[in-house]
Amino acid sequence: QVQLVESGGGLVQAGGSLRLSCAASGSIFSISSMGWYRQAPGNQREWVATITNGGTTNYADSAKGRFTINRDNAKNTVYLQMNSLKPEDTAVYYCKVVHRDRLYYVRDFWGQGTQVTVSS
């Protein structure tokens, strides 16, 4: 019912920046929050940042001071500005929305993932 399309990944050198975007579309009733996760080869998926519909943000320790999450509620789009990138940031980045339908059924929807590679 809800589809997420991600963009903005790529290859950058250490110290560089990237801006990821994730746009939600489809049968959207209510989005409670939007967030970003990442998964490196051989590792489990880890949480990076979250923003609520009201604008409250939370960050993983690894992202604090370097990453900024923003959203445009009217466009159902979330962004992740990544600065001072490190090789340790190399991973596939996934966006997630927490959606509630008219029957108050809560469900998570995930994007397809976008590759971020940081060279040393």
GROMACS .gro file of C-alpha atoms in nm:
model
  120
    1GLN     CA    1   0.000   0.000   0.000
    2VAL     CA    2   0.291   0.233   0.076
    3GLN     CA    3   0.599   0.249  -0.144
    4LEU     CA    4   0.929   0.415  -0.056
    5VAL     CA    5   1.178   0.524  -0.322
    6GLU     CA    6   1.531   0.614  -0.212
    7SER     CA    7   1.798   0.811  -0.394
    8GLY     CA    8   2.123   0.997  -0.332
    9GLY     CA    9   2.370   0.720  -0.260
   10GLY     CA   10   2.708   0.697  -0.426
   11LEU     CA   11   3.084   0.684  -0.390
   12VAL     CA   12   3.264   0.959  -0.197
   13GLN     CA   13   3.602   1.011  -0.036
   14ALA     CA   14   3.645   1.025   0.339
   15GLY     CA   15   3.542   1.366   0.468
   16GLY     CA   16   3.290   1.419   0.190
   17SER     CA   17   2.913   1.459   0.204
   18LEU     CA   18   2.601   1.298   0.064
   19ARG     CA   19   2.230   1.375   0.093
   20LEU     CA   20   1.988   1.083   0.084
   21SER     CA   21   1.620   1.122  -0.003
   22CYS     CA   22   1.325   0.891   0.053
   23ALA     CA   23   0.980   0.967  -0.088
   24ALA     CA   24   0.669   0.780   0.023
   25SER     CA   25   0.373   0.726  -0.206
   26GLY     CA   26   0.065   0.507  -0.242
   27SER     CA   27  -0.219   0.458   0.002
   28ILE     CA   28  -0.094   0.683   0.279
   29PHE     CA   29  -0.327   0.747   0.570
   30SER     CA   30  -0.100   0.863   0.850
   31ILE     CA   31   0.278   0.851   0.896
   32SER     CA   32   0.389   0.856   1.258
   33SER     CA   33   0.764   0.870   1.198
   34MET     CA   34   1.032   0.828   0.934
   35GLY     CA   35   1.384   0.704   0.983
   36TRP     CA   36   1.706   0.570   0.839
   37TYR     CA   37   1.887   0.241   0.897
   38ARG     CA   38   2.202   0.096   0.746
   39GLN     CA   39   2.353  -0.246   0.691
   40ALA     CA   40   2.714  -0.324   0.603
   41PRO     CA   41   2.818  -0.661   0.456
   42GLY     CA   42   2.836  -0.924   0.728
   43ASN     CA   43   2.666  -0.700   0.982
   44GLN     CA   44   2.316  -0.663   1.118
   45ARG     CA   45   2.099  -0.371   1.021
   46GLU     CA   46   2.142  -0.080   1.262
   47TRP     CA   47   1.935   0.228   1.333
   48VAL     CA   48   2.081   0.566   1.234
   49ALA     CA   49   1.820   0.841   1.286
   50THR     CA   50   1.447   0.901   1.330
   51ILE     CA   51   1.215   1.199   1.297
   52THR     CA   52   0.852   1.211   1.412
   53ASN     CA   53   0.565   1.376   1.229
   54GLY     CA   54   0.599   1.665   1.474
   55GLY     CA   55   0.968   1.712   1.401
   56THR     CA   56   1.134   1.548   1.701
   57THR     CA   57   1.467   1.392   1.604
   58ASN     CA   58   1.683   1.117   1.751
   59TYR     CA   59   2.027   0.998   1.641
   60ALA     CA   60   2.251   0.702   1.698
   61ASP     CA   61   2.579   0.788   1.868
   62SER     CA   62   2.765   0.717   1.544
   63ALA     CA   63   2.560   0.982   1.363
   64LYS     CA   64   2.550   1.263   1.619
   65GLY     CA   65   2.733   1.575   1.507
   66ARG     CA   66   2.772   1.454   1.148
   67PHE     CA   67   2.428   1.352   1.019
   68THR     CA   68   2.106   1.552   1.009
   69ILE     CA   69   1.760   1.411   0.943
   70ASN     CA   70   1.488   1.634   0.800
   71ARG     CA   71   1.144   1.579   0.654
   72ASP     CA   72   0.879   1.749   0.446
   73ASN     CA   73   0.543   1.622   0.572
   74ALA     CA   74   0.353   1.774   0.280
   75LYS     CA   75   0.569   1.575   0.037
   76ASN     CA   76   0.598   1.264   0.257
   77THR     CA   77   0.972   1.280   0.209
   78VAL     CA   78   1.258   1.230   0.453
   79TYR     CA   79   1.621   1.332   0.401
   80LEU     CA   80   1.950   1.238   0.558
   81GLN     CA   81   2.233   1.488   0.522
   82MET     CA   82   2.562   1.310   0.587
   83ASN     CA   83   2.877   1.516   0.643
   84SER     CA   84   3.233   1.422   0.740
   85LEU     CA   85   3.179   1.073   0.606
   86LYS     CA   86   3.408   0.794   0.722
   87PRO     CA   87   3.488   0.454   0.568
   88GLU     CA   88   3.294   0.303   0.858
   89ASP     CA   89   2.979   0.465   0.715
   90THR     CA   90   2.995   0.239   0.410
   91ALA     CA   91   2.669   0.043   0.396
   92VAL     CA   92   2.336   0.007   0.225
   93TYR     CA   93   2.106   0.272   0.369
   94TYR     CA   94   1.735   0.199   0.408
   95CYS     CA   95   1.456   0.438   0.494
   96LYS     CA   96   1.155   0.331   0.698
   97VAL     CA   97   0.815   0.480   0.766
   98VAL     CA   98   0.583   0.389   1.051
   99HIS     CA   99   0.234   0.397   0.902
  100ARG     CA  100  -0.108   0.379   1.063
  101ASP     CA  101  -0.419   0.304   0.858
  102ARG     CA  102  -0.777   0.413   0.923
  103LEU     CA  103  -0.830   0.110   1.149
  104TYR     CA  104  -0.532   0.208   1.364
  105TYR     CA  105  -0.324  -0.081   1.231
  106VAL     CA  106   0.044   0.011   1.260
  107ARG     CA  107   0.291  -0.125   1.006
  108ASP     CA  108   0.649  -0.054   0.899
  109PHE     CA  109   0.739   0.001   0.533
  110TRP     CA  110   1.094  -0.009   0.397
  111GLY     CA  111   1.269   0.144   0.100
  112GLN     CA  112   1.472  -0.056  -0.151
  113GLY     CA  113   1.805   0.063  -0.013
  114THR     CA  114   2.075   0.286  -0.158
  115GLN     CA  115   2.448   0.210  -0.150
  116VAL     CA  116   2.684   0.452   0.022
  117THR     CA  117   3.054   0.382  -0.023
  118VAL     CA  118   3.321   0.594   0.147
  119SER     CA  119   3.677   0.543   0.029
  120SER     CA  120   3.987   0.611   0.237
   0.00000   0.00000   0.00000
